[in-house]
PDB file of N, CA and C in Angstrom:
ATOM      1  N   MET A   1     -15.863  -8.641 -95.065  1.00  0.00           N
ATOM      2  CA  MET A   1     -15.985  -8.855 -93.588  1.00  0.00           C
ATOM      3  C   MET A   1     -14.971  -8.136 -93.093  1.00  0.00           C
ATOM      4  N   VAL A   2     -13.362  -8.070 -93.660  1.00  0.00           N
ATOM      5  CA  VAL A   2     -12.775  -8.446 -93.188  1.00  0.00           C
ATOM      6  C   VAL A   2     -12.460  -6.882 -93.075  1.00  0.00           C
ATOM      7  N   GLU A   3     -13.199  -6.560 -93.543  1.00  0.00           N
ATOM      8  CA  GLU A   3     -12.443  -4.797 -93.244  1.00  0.00           C
ATOM      9  C   GLU A   3     -13.962  -3.845 -92.693  1.00  0.00           C
ATOM     10  N   VAL A   4     -15.141  -4.684 -92.573  1.00  0.00           N
ATOM     11  CA  VAL A   4     -15.677  -4.750 -91.021  1.00  0.00           C
ATOM     12  C   VAL A   4     -14.995  -4.743 -89.759  1.00  0.00           C
ATOM     13  N   PHE A   5     -14.981  -5.986 -89.814  1.00  0.00           N
ATOM     14  CA  PHE A   5     -13.432  -6.226 -88.432  1.00  0.00           C
ATOM     15  C   PHE A   5     -13.258  -5.227 -88.516  1.00  0.00           C
ATOM     16  N   ALA A   6     -12.458  -4.464 -89.544  1.00  0.00           N
ATOM     17  CA  ALA A   6     -11.159  -3.653 -89.552  1.00  0.00           C
ATOM     18  C   ALA A   6     -11.397  -2.627 -88.518  1.00  0.00           C
ATOM     19  N   ALA A   7     -12.397  -2.062 -89.420  1.00  0.00           N
ATOM     20  CA  ALA A   7     -13.055  -0.900 -89.305  1.00  0.00           C
ATOM     21  C   ALA A   7     -13.334  -0.316 -87.670  1.00  0.00           C
ATOM     22  N   LEU A   8     -14.318  -1.818 -87.135  1.00  0.00           N
ATOM     23  CA  LEU A   8     -14.435  -1.863 -85.959  1.00  0.00           C
ATOM     24  C   LEU A   8     -13.544  -2.088 -84.501  1.00  0.00           C
ATOM     25  N   LEU A   9     -12.844  -3.126 -84.595  1.00  0.00           N
ATOM     26  CA  LEU A   9     -10.973  -2.408 -84.236  1.00  0.00           C
ATOM     27  C   LEU A   9     -10.576  -2.130 -84.259  1.00  0.00           C
ATOM     28  N   SER A  10     -10.702  -1.208 -85.180  1.00  0.00           N
ATOM     29  CA  SER A  10     -10.456   0.395 -85.005  1.00  0.00           C
ATOM     30  C   SER A  10     -10.690   1.305 -84.442  1.00  0.00           C
ATOM     31  N   GLN A  11     -11.886   1.090 -84.592  1.00  0.00           N
ATOM     32  CA  GLN A  11     -12.616   2.446 -83.495  1.00  0.00           C
ATOM     33  C   GLN A  11     -12.930   1.753 -82.250  1.00  0.00           C
ATOM     34  N   ILE A  12     -12.281   0.584 -81.935  1.00  0.00           N
ATOM     35  CA  ILE A  12     -12.796  -0.115 -80.370  1.00  0.00           C
ATOM     36  C   ILE A  12     -11.208  -0.253 -79.896  1.00  0.00           C
ATOM     37  N   ALA A  13      -9.995  -0.183 -80.441  1.00  0.00           N
ATOM     38  CA  ALA A  13      -8.905  -0.818 -80.124  1.00  0.00           C
ATOM     39  C   ALA A  13      -8.657   0.743 -79.443  1.00  0.00           C
ATOM     40  N   PRO A  14      -8.745   2.208 -78.967  1.00  0.00           N
ATOM     41  CA  PRO A  14      -8.603   2.985 -77.544  1.00  0.00           C
ATOM     42  C   PRO A  14      -9.105   2.837 -76.486  1.00  0.00           C
ATOM     43  N   TYR A  15      -9.921   1.622 -76.696  1.00  0.00           N
ATOM     44  CA  TYR A  15     -10.805   1.678 -75.259  1.00  0.00           C
ATOM     45  C   TYR A  15     -10.140   0.448 -74.720  1.00  0.00           C
ATOM     46  N   ALA A  16     -10.442  -0.936 -75.340  1.00  0.00           N
ATOM     47  CA  ALA A  16      -9.555  -2.149 -74.932  1.00  0.00           C
ATOM     48  C   ALA A  16      -8.267  -1.677 -74.342  1.00  0.00           C
ATOM     49  N   LEU A  17      -7.390  -0.845 -75.336  1.00  0.00           N
ATOM     50  CA  LEU A  17      -5.910  -0.456 -74.006  1.00  0.00           C
ATOM     51  C   LEU A  17      -6.500   0.269 -73.134  1.00  0.00           C
ATOM     52  N   ALA A  18      -7.330   1.654 -72.915  1.00  0.00           N
ATOM     53  CA  ALA A  18      -7.675   2.013 -71.319  1.00  0.00           C
ATOM     54  C   ALA A  18      -7.988   0.808 -70.886  1.00  0.00           C
ATOM     55  N   ALA A  19      -8.746   0.261 -71.202  1.00  0.00           N
ATOM     56  CA  ALA A  19      -9.711  -1.324 -70.164  1.00  0.00           C
ATOM     57  C   ALA A  19      -7.856  -1.788 -69.517  1.00  0.00           C
ATOM     58  N   GLY A  20      -7.644  -2.014 -70.623  1.00  0.00           N
ATOM     59  CA  GLY A  20      -6.603  -2.927 -70.023  1.00  0.00           C
ATOM     60  C   GLY A  20      -5.294  -1.597 -69.006  1.00  0.00           C
ATOM     61  N   GLY A  21      -5.022  -0.629 -69.088  1.00  0.00           N
ATOM     62  CA  GLY A  21      -4.392  -0.451 -68.953  1.00  0.00           C
ATOM     63  C   GLY A  21      -4.382  -0.214 -67.133  1.00  0.00           C
ATOM     64  N   ALA A  22      -6.016   0.363 -67.404  1.00  0.00           N
ATOM     65  CA  ALA A  22      -6.667   0.283 -65.967  1.00  0.00           C
ATOM     66  C   ALA A  22      -6.801  -0.459 -65.436  1.00  0.00           C
ATOM     67  N   LEU A  23      -6.861  -2.405 -65.781  1.00  0.00           N
ATOM     68  CA  LEU A  23      -6.738  -2.953 -65.015  1.00  0.00           C
ATOM     69  C   LEU A  23      -5.710  -3.406 -64.596  1.00  0.00           C
ATOM     70  N   VAL A  24      -4.252  -3.532 -64.802  1.00  0.00           N
ATOM     71  CA  VAL A  24      -3.055  -3.087 -64.944  1.00  0.00           C
ATOM     72  C   VAL A  24      -2.768  -2.369 -63.521  1.00  0.00           C
ATOM     73  N   ALA A  25      -3.179  -0.804 -63.875  1.00  0.00           N
ATOM     74  CA  ALA A  25      -3.006  -0.146 -62.442  1.00  0.00           C
ATOM     75  C   ALA A  25      -3.017  -0.237 -61.200  1.00  0.00           C
ATOM     76  N   ALA A  26      -5.227  -1.222 -62.076  1.00  0.00           N
ATOM     77  CA  ALA A  26      -5.621  -1.504 -60.310  1.00  0.00           C
ATOM     78  C   ALA A  26      -5.318  -2.768 -59.711  1.00  0.00           C
ATOM     79  N   VAL A  27      -4.430  -3.510 -60.481  1.00  0.00           N
ATOM     80  CA  VAL A  27      -3.429  -4.582 -59.893  1.00  0.00           C
ATOM     81  C   VAL A  27      -2.679  -4.049 -59.354  1.00  0.00           C
ATOM     82  N   ALA A  28      -1.414  -3.331 -59.441  1.00  0.00           N
ATOM     83  CA  ALA A  28      -0.449  -2.644 -59.391  1.00  0.00           C
ATOM     84  C   ALA A  28      -0.507  -1.569 -58.281  1.00  0.00           C
ATOM     85  N   TRP A  29      -1.844  -1.343 -58.127  1.00  0.00           N
ATOM     86  CA  TRP A  29      -2.429   0.138 -57.025  1.00  0.00           C
ATOM     87  C   TRP A  29      -2.909  -1.025 -56.453  1.00  0.00           C
ATOM     88  N   GLY A  30      -2.552  -2.818 -55.802  1.00  0.00           N
ATOM     89  CA  GLY A  30      -3.271  -3.518 -54.660  1.00  0.00           C
ATOM     90  C   GLY A  30      -2.266  -3.987 -54.129  1.00  0.00           C
ATOM     91  N   PHE A  31      -1.421  -4.606 -55.359  1.00  0.00           N
ATOM     92  CA  PHE A  31       0.191  -5.152 -54.399  1.00  0.00           C
ATOM     93  C   PHE A  31       0.837  -3.792 -53.833  1.00  0.00           C
ATOM     94  N   HIS A  32       0.543  -3.019 -54.266  1.00  0.00           N
ATOM     95  CA  HIS A  32       0.859  -1.564 -53.550  1.00  0.00           C
ATOM     96  C   HIS A  32       0.626  -1.403 -51.724  1.00  0.00           C
ATOM     97  N   GLN A  33      -0.697  -1.192 -52.056  1.00  0.00           N
ATOM     98  CA  GLN A  33      -1.481  -1.763 -50.886  1.00  0.00           C
ATOM     99  C   GLN A  33      -0.964  -2.620 -50.327  1.00  0.00           C
ATOM    100  N   ARG A  34      -0.923  -3.859 -50.137  1.00  0.00           N
ATOM    101  CA  ARG A  34      -0.649  -4.665 -50.081  1.00  0.00           C
ATOM    102  C   ARG A  34       0.717  -5.017 -48.949  1.00  0.00           C
ATOM    103  N   MET A  35       2.037  -4.331 -49.772  1.00  0.00           N
ATOM    104  CA  MET A  35       3.096  -4.776 -49.506  1.00  0.00           C
ATOM    105  C   MET A  35       3.176  -3.683 -48.018  1.00  0.00           C
ATOM    106  N   ALA A  36       1.902  -1.859 -48.391  1.00  0.00           N
ATOM    107  CA  ALA A  36       2.562  -1.114 -47.479  1.00  0.00           C
ATOM    108  C   ALA A  36       1.953  -1.487 -46.364  1.00  0.00           C
ATOM    109  N   GLY A  37       0.099  -2.363 -46.177  1.00  0.00           N
ATOM    110  CA  GLY A  37      -0.334  -3.027 -45.354  1.00  0.00           C
ATOM    111  C   GLY A  37       0.931  -3.545 -44.410  1.00  0.00           C
ATOM    112  N   ALA A  38       1.617  -5.040 -45.390  1.00  0.00           N
ATOM    113  CA  ALA A  38       2.716  -5.355 -44.607  1.00  0.00           C
ATOM    114  C   ALA A  38       3.489  -4.940 -43.974  1.00  0.00           C
ATOM    115  N   LYS A  39       4.060  -3.528 -44.374  1.00  0.00           N
ATOM    116  CA  LYS A  39       4.737  -3.004 -43.563  1.00  0.00           C
ATOM    117  C   LYS A  39       4.662  -2.923 -42.521  1.00  0.00           C
ATOM    118  N   ALA A  40       3.841  -1.997 -42.542  1.00  0.00           N
ATOM    119  CA  ALA A  40       3.184  -1.399 -40.941  1.00  0.00           C
ATOM    120  C   ALA A  40       2.540  -2.464 -40.150  1.00  0.00           C
ATOM    121  N   GLU A  41       2.865  -3.728 -40.545  1.00  0.00           N
ATOM    122  CA  GLU A  41       2.238  -4.812 -39.643  1.00  0.00           C
ATOM    123  C   GLU A  41       3.749  -5.247 -38.679  1.00  0.00           C
ATOM    124  N   ARG A  42       4.488  -5.375 -39.744  1.00  0.00           N
ATOM    125  CA  ARG A  42       5.927  -6.089 -39.396  1.00  0.00           C
ATOM    126  C   ARG A  42       6.448  -4.735 -37.821  1.00  0.00           C
ATOM    127  N   ALA A  43       5.960  -3.277 -38.647  1.00  0.00           N
ATOM    128  CA  ALA A  43       6.104  -2.141 -37.940  1.00  0.00           C
ATOM    129  C   ALA A  43       5.752  -2.024 -36.964  1.00  0.00           C
ATOM    130  N   LYS A  44       4.637  -2.825 -36.797  1.00  0.00           N
ATOM    131  CA  LYS A  44       3.712  -2.827 -35.344  1.00  0.00           C
ATOM    132  C   LYS A  44       3.917  -3.997 -34.143  1.00  0.00           C
ATOM    133  N   GLN A  45       3.951  -5.145 -34.166  1.00  0.00           N
ATOM    134  CA  GLN A  45       4.758  -5.912 -34.681  1.00  0.00           C
ATOM    135  C   GLN A  45       5.884  -6.007 -33.779  1.00  0.00           C
ATOM    136  N   GLU A  46       6.904  -5.231 -34.587  1.00  0.00           N
ATOM    137  CA  GLU A  46       8.765  -4.567 -33.901  1.00  0.00           C
ATOM    138  C   GLU A  46       8.531  -3.834 -32.776  1.00  0.00           C
ATOM    139  N   ALA A  47       7.043  -2.600 -32.739  1.00  0.00           N
ATOM    140  CA  ALA A  47       6.872  -2.237 -31.636  1.00  0.00           C
ATOM    141  C   ALA A  47       6.496  -2.424 -29.838  1.00  0.00           C
ATOM    142  N   GLU A  48       5.867  -3.545 -30.567  1.00  0.00           N
ATOM    143  CA  GLU A  48       5.484  -4.454 -29.750  1.00  0.00           C
ATOM    144  C   GLU A  48       6.786  -5.132 -28.808  1.00  0.00           C
ATOM    145  N   GLU A  49       7.005  -6.092 -29.913  1.00  0.00           N
ATOM    146  CA  GLU A  49       8.232  -6.336 -28.708  1.00  0.00           C
ATOM    147  C   GLU A  49       9.468  -5.764 -28.453  1.00  0.00           C
ATOM    148  N   ALA A  50       9.448  -4.490 -29.299  1.00  0.00           N
ATOM    149  CA  ALA A  50      10.685  -4.095 -28.592  1.00  0.00           C
ATOM    150  C   ALA A  50       9.892  -3.075 -27.040  1.00  0.00           C
ATOM    151  N   LYS A  51       8.405  -2.547 -27.237  1.00  0.00           N
ATOM    152  CA  LYS A  51       7.777  -3.246 -26.144  1.00  0.00           C
ATOM    153  C   LYS A  51       8.174  -3.581 -24.914  1.00  0.00           C
ATOM    154  N   ALA A  52       8.137  -5.133 -25.193  1.00  0.00           N
ATOM    155  CA  ALA A  52       7.933  -6.032 -24.164  1.00  0.00           C
ATOM    156  C   ALA A  52       9.010  -6.771 -23.884  1.00  0.00           C
ATOM    157  N   ARG A  53      10.222  -6.458 -25.013  1.00  0.00           N
ATOM    158  CA  ARG A  53      11.602  -6.697 -24.497  1.00  0.00           C
ATOM    159  C   ARG A  53      12.417  -5.585 -23.046  1.00  0.00           C
ATOM    160  N   ASP A  54      11.618  -4.431 -23.795  1.00  0.00           N
ATOM    161  CA  ASP A  54      11.788  -2.784 -22.255  1.00  0.00           C
ATOM    162  C   ASP A  54      11.281  -3.777 -20.754  1.00  0.00           C
ATOM    163  N   VAL A  55       9.813  -4.231 -21.307  1.00  0.00           N
ATOM    164  CA  VAL A  55       9.456  -4.593 -19.384  1.00  0.00           C
ATOM    165  C   VAL A  55       9.954  -5.932 -19.391  1.00  0.00           C
ATOM    166  N   ALA A  56      10.716  -6.963 -20.120  1.00  0.00           N
ATOM    167  CA  ALA A  56      11.543  -7.164 -19.498  1.00  0.00           C
ATOM    168  C   ALA A  56      12.510  -7.417 -18.994  1.00  0.00           C
ATOM    169  N   ASP A  57      13.458  -6.636 -19.438  1.00  0.00           N
ATOM    170  CA  ASP A  57      14.708  -6.113 -19.251  1.00  0.00           C
ATOM    171  C   ASP A  57      14.443  -5.645 -17.893  1.00  0.00           C
ATOM    172  N   GLN A  58      13.301  -4.480 -17.557  1.00  0.00           N
ATOM    173  CA  GLN A  58      13.366  -3.303 -16.471  1.00  0.00           C
ATOM    174  C   GLN A  58      13.078  -4.885 -15.167  1.00  0.00           C
ATOM    175  N   VAL A  59      11.551  -5.909 -15.498  1.00  0.00           N
ATOM    176  CA  VAL A  59      11.992  -6.564 -14.649  1.00  0.00           C
ATOM    177  C   VAL A  59      12.971  -7.508 -14.065  1.00  0.00           C
ATOM    178  N   GLN A  60      14.074  -7.881 -15.063  1.00  0.00           N
ATOM    179  CA  GLN A  60      15.280  -8.842 -15.016  1.00  0.00           C
ATOM    180  C   GLN A  60      15.731  -7.150 -14.263  1.00  0.00           C
ATOM    181  N   TYR A  61      16.106  -6.115 -14.687  1.00  0.00           N
ATOM    182  CA  TYR A  61      17.511  -4.772 -13.666  1.00  0.00           C
ATOM    183  C   TYR A  61      16.750  -4.984 -12.867  1.00  0.00           C
ATOM    184  N   ASP A  62      15.524  -4.994 -12.380  1.00  0.00           N
ATOM    185  CA  ASP A  62      15.233  -4.793 -11.202  1.00  0.00           C
ATOM    186  C   ASP A  62      15.383  -6.558  -9.748  1.00  0.00           C
ATOM    187  N   GLY A  63      15.238  -7.076 -10.566  1.00  0.00           N
ATOM    188  CA  GLY A  63      15.377  -8.882  -9.871  1.00  0.00           C
ATOM    189  C   GLY A  63      16.867  -8.461  -9.777  1.00  0.00           C
ATOM    190  N   TYR A  64      18.035  -7.689 -10.377  1.00  0.00           N
ATOM    191  CA  TYR A  64      19.297  -8.204  -9.915  1.00  0.00           C
ATOM    192  C   TYR A  64      19.959  -6.722  -8.799  1.00  0.00           C
ATOM    193  N   HIS A  65      19.180  -5.959  -9.321  1.00  0.00           N
ATOM    194  CA  HIS A  65      19.450  -4.894  -8.735  1.00  0.00           C
ATOM    195  C   HIS A  65      19.063  -5.233  -6.381  1.00  0.00           C
ATOM    196  N   SER A  66      18.104  -6.245  -6.187  1.00  0.00           N
ATOM    197  CA  SER A  66      16.952  -6.067  -5.079  1.00  0.00           C
ATOM    198  C   SER A  66      17.617  -6.883  -4.695  1.00  0.00           C
ATOM    199  N   SER A  67      18.511  -7.613  -5.922  1.00  0.00           N
ATOM    200  CA  SER A  67      19.472  -9.439  -5.007  1.00  0.00           C
ATOM    201  C   SER A  67      20.730  -8.718  -4.370  1.00  0.00           C
ATOM    202  N   SER A  68      20.968  -8.100  -5.199  1.00  0.00           N
ATOM    203  CA  SER A  68      22.198  -7.371  -4.670  1.00  0.00           C
ATOM    204  C   SER A  68      22.714  -6.152  -3.802  1.00  0.00           C
ATOM    205  N   LEU A  69      21.234  -5.714  -3.543  1.00  0.00           N
ATOM    206  CA  LEU A  69      21.006  -5.557  -1.807  1.00  0.00           C
ATOM    207  C   LEU A  69      20.581  -5.408  -0.736  1.00  0.00           C
ATOM    208  N   GLY A  70      19.990  -6.973  -1.075  1.00  0.00           N
ATOM    209  CA  GLY A  70      19.983  -8.209  -0.376  1.00  0.00           C
ATOM    210  C   GLY A  70      18.743  -8.344  -0.431  1.00  0.00           C
ATOM    211  N   LEU A  71      18.218  -8.156  -0.725  1.00  0.00           N
ATOM    212  CA  LEU A  71      16.783  -7.458  -0.465  1.00  0.00           C
ATOM    213  C   LEU A  71      16.263  -8.832  -0.713  1.00  0.00           C
ATOM    214  N   ASN A  72      16.319  -9.982  -0.937  1.00  0.00           N
ATOM    215  CA  ASN A  72      16.131 -11.611  -1.899  1.00  0.00           C
ATOM    216  C   ASN A  72      16.400 -12.675  -1.487  1.00  0.00           C
ATOM    217  N   ARG A  73      17.686 -12.254  -0.367  1.00  0.00           N
ATOM    218  CA  ARG A  73      18.797 -12.939   0.444  1.00  0.00           C
ATOM    219  C   ARG A  73      17.342 -12.909   1.934  1.00  0.00           C
ATOM    220  N   ARG A  74      17.618 -14.427   2.316  1.00  0.00           N
ATOM    221  CA  ARG A  74      16.846 -15.045   3.825  1.00  0.00           C
ATOM    222  C   ARG A  74      17.887 -14.089   4.632  1.00  0.00           C
ATOM    223  N   THR A  75      17.792 -13.549   5.227  1.00  0.00           N
ATOM    224  CA  THR A  75      18.701 -13.379   6.890  1.00  0.00           C
ATOM    225  C   THR A  75      18.605 -15.300   7.927  1.00  0.00           C
ATOM    226  N   ILE A  76      18.859 -15.811   7.480  1.00  0.00           N
ATOM    227  CA  ILE A  76      19.590 -16.696   8.443  1.00  0.00           C
ATOM    228  C   ILE A  76      19.917 -16.332  10.252  1.00  0.00           C
ATOM    229  N   THR A  77      18.933 -16.951  11.307  1.00  0.00           N
ATOM    230  CA  THR A  77      19.643 -16.740  12.744  1.00  0.00           C
ATOM    231  C   THR A  77      19.520 -18.023  13.395  1.00  0.00           C
ATOM    232  N   SER A  78      19.821 -17.686  14.489  1.00  0.00           N
ATOM    233  CA  SER A  78      19.615 -19.396  15.053  1.00  0.00           C
ATOM    234  C   SER A  78      18.451 -19.466  15.246  1.00  0.00           C
ATOM    235  N   ASN A  79      17.924 -18.992  15.891  1.00  0.00           N
ATOM    236  CA  ASN A  79      16.619 -19.251  15.743  1.00  0.00           C
ATOM    237  C   ASN A  79      15.800 -19.982  14.053  1.00  0.00           C
ATOM    238  N   THR A  80      16.302 -19.613  13.161  1.00  0.00           N
ATOM    239  CA  THR A  80      15.958 -20.119  11.822  1.00  0.00           C
ATOM    240  C   THR A  80      16.332 -21.013  11.600  1.00  0.00           C
ATOM    241  N   MET A  81      18.048 -21.022  11.611  1.00  0.00           N
ATOM    242  CA  MET A  81      18.838 -22.452  11.594  1.00  0.00           C
ATOM    243  C   MET A  81      17.808 -23.649  12.759  1.00  0.00           C
ATOM    244  N   SER A  82      17.228 -23.328  14.301  1.00  0.00           N
ATOM    245  CA  SER A  82      16.698 -24.808  14.252  1.00  0.00           C
ATOM    246  C   SER A  82      15.329 -24.492  14.211  1.00  0.00           C
ATOM    247  N   ASP A  83      14.279 -23.882  13.539  1.00  0.00           N
ATOM    248  CA  ASP A  83      13.334 -24.453  12.909  1.00  0.00           C
ATOM    249  C   ASP A  83      13.698 -25.915  11.490  1.00  0.00           C
ATOM    250  N   ILE A  84      14.822 -24.774  11.451  1.00  0.00           N
ATOM    251  CA  ILE A  84      15.558 -25.796  10.531  1.00  0.00           C
ATOM    252  C   ILE A  84      15.570 -27.038  10.625  1.00  0.00           C
ATOM    253  N   HIS A  85      16.303 -27.697  11.119  1.00  0.00           N
ATOM    254  CA  HIS A  85      16.776 -28.444  12.309  1.00  0.00           C
ATOM    255  C   HIS A  85      15.352 -29.537  13.084  1.00  0.00           C
ATOM    256  N   MET A  86      14.756 -28.776  13.554  1.00  0.00           N
ATOM    257  CA  MET A  86      13.805 -29.040  14.008  1.00  0.00           C
ATOM    258  C   MET A  86      12.494 -29.671  12.807  1.00  0.00           C
ATOM    259  N   ALA A  87      12.333 -29.492  12.159  1.00  0.00           N
ATOM    260  CA  ALA A  87      11.310 -29.986  10.610  1.00  0.00           C
ATOM    261  C   ALA A  87      12.311 -30.736   9.628  1.00  0.00           C
ATOM    262  N   GLU A  88      13.840 -30.831   9.847  1.00  0.00           N
ATOM    263  CA  GLU A  88      14.065 -32.194   9.025  1.00  0.00           C
ATOM    264  C   GLU A  88      13.886 -33.082   9.782  1.00  0.00           C
ATOM    265  N   THR A  89      14.362 -33.344  11.413  1.00  0.00           N
ATOM    266  CA  THR A  89      14.219 -33.878  12.398  1.00  0.00           C
ATOM    267  C   THR A  89      13.332 -34.919  12.089  1.00  0.00           C
ATOM    268  N   PRO A  90      12.048 -34.783  12.269  1.00  0.00           N
ATOM    269  CA  PRO A  90      11.198 -36.601  12.165  1.00  0.00           C
ATOM    270  C   PRO A  90      11.633 -37.062  10.834  1.00  0.00           C
ATOM    271  N   ILE A  91      11.793 -36.370   9.360  1.00  0.00           N
ATOM    272  CA  ILE A  91      12.333 -36.933   8.225  1.00  0.00           C
ATOM    273  C   ILE A  91      12.900 -37.852   8.156  1.00  0.00           C
ATOM    274  N   ARG A  92      14.025 -37.627   9.064  1.00  0.00           N
ATOM    275  CA  ARG A  92      15.606 -38.184   9.159  1.00  0.00           C
ATOM    276  C   ARG A  92      14.395 -39.242  10.331  1.00  0.00           C
ATOM    277  N   ASN A  93      14.517 -39.139  11.456  1.00  0.00           N
ATOM    278  CA  ASN A  93      13.492 -40.369  12.063  1.00  0.00           C
ATOM    279  C   ASN A  93      13.203 -41.696  10.886  1.00  0.00           C
ATOM    280  N   ALA A  94      11.478 -40.821  10.205  1.00  0.00           N
ATOM    281  CA  ALA A  94      10.932 -41.470   9.582  1.00  0.00           C
ATOM    282  C   ALA A  94      12.347 -42.846   8.282  1.00  0.00           C
ATOM    283  N   ALA A  95      13.370 -41.411   7.646  1.00  0.00           N
ATOM    284  CA  ALA A  95      13.893 -42.633   6.729  1.00  0.00           C
ATOM    285  C   ALA A  95      14.576 -43.580   7.479  1.00  0.00           C
ATOM    286  N   ALA A  96      15.254 -43.538   8.903  1.00  0.00           N
ATOM    287  CA  ALA A  96      15.697 -44.651   9.489  1.00  0.00           C
ATOM    288  C   ALA A  96      15.147 -45.450   9.864  1.00  0.00           C
ATOM    289  N   ARG A  97      13.937 -44.805  10.148  1.00  0.00           N
ATOM    290  CA  ARG A  97      12.501 -46.800  10.812  1.00  0.00           C
ATOM    291  C   ARG A  97      12.038 -47.127   9.408  1.00  0.00           C
ATOM    292  N   VAL A  98      12.179 -46.738   8.133  1.00  0.00           N
ATOM    293  CA  VAL A  98      11.802 -47.811   6.939  1.00  0.00           C
ATOM    294  C   VAL A  98      13.224 -48.396   6.464  1.00  0.00           C
ATOM    295  N   VAL A  99      14.900 -48.314   6.890  1.00  0.00           N
ATOM    296  CA  VAL A  99      15.980 -48.784   6.528  1.00  0.00           C
ATOM    297  C   VAL A  99      15.635 -49.159   7.578  1.00  0.00           C
ATOM    298  N   VAL A 100      15.686 -49.082   8.632  1.00  0.00           N
ATOM    299  CA  VAL A 100      15.609 -50.175   9.645  1.00  0.00           C
ATOM    300  C   VAL A 100      14.270 -51.449   9.096  1.00  0.00           C
ATOM    301  N   SER A 101      13.436 -51.524   9.076  1.00  0.00           N
ATOM    302  CA  SER A 101      12.237 -52.315   8.858  1.00  0.00           C
ATOM    303  C   SER A 101      12.430 -52.716   7.764  1.00  0.00           C
ATOM    304  N   SER A 102      13.033 -51.950   6.544  1.00  0.00           N
ATOM    305  CA  SER A 102      13.305 -53.095   5.426  1.00  0.00           C
ATOM    306  C   SER A 102      14.636 -54.048   5.289  1.00  0.00           C
ATOM    307  N   SER A 103      15.587 -53.607   6.966  1.00  0.00           N
ATOM    308  CA  SER A 103      16.390 -54.504   6.219  1.00  0.00           C
ATOM    309  C   SER A 103      16.243 -55.333   7.501  1.00  0.00           C
ATOM    310  N   VAL A 104      15.409 -55.518   7.844  1.00  0.00           N
ATOM    311  CA  VAL A 104      15.133 -57.052   8.825  1.00  0.00           C
ATOM    312  C   VAL A 104      14.167 -58.002   8.258  1.00  0.00           C
TER     313      VAL A 104
END
């Protein structure tokens, strides 16, 4: 019985060894593909983040330049000041009324 088993094992051993090697190779290839996919995904995300940073820098740069040129500043004239004063007057009067009425 032992001789039969040994003879059978000697006939099957090369095929079992080849199958085991193929299994190890398949697992290694899958791991390699997974790492390559992760690397590609990281590169894609870095490219998207770089593009977003460029857009943000451009927006910030444009805002800086337009404000330094005075484009974002409001020119105050005497008419503008009188409009502001007239808009604040009812608020001051209402606040004075509240103070007076609450002290009575």
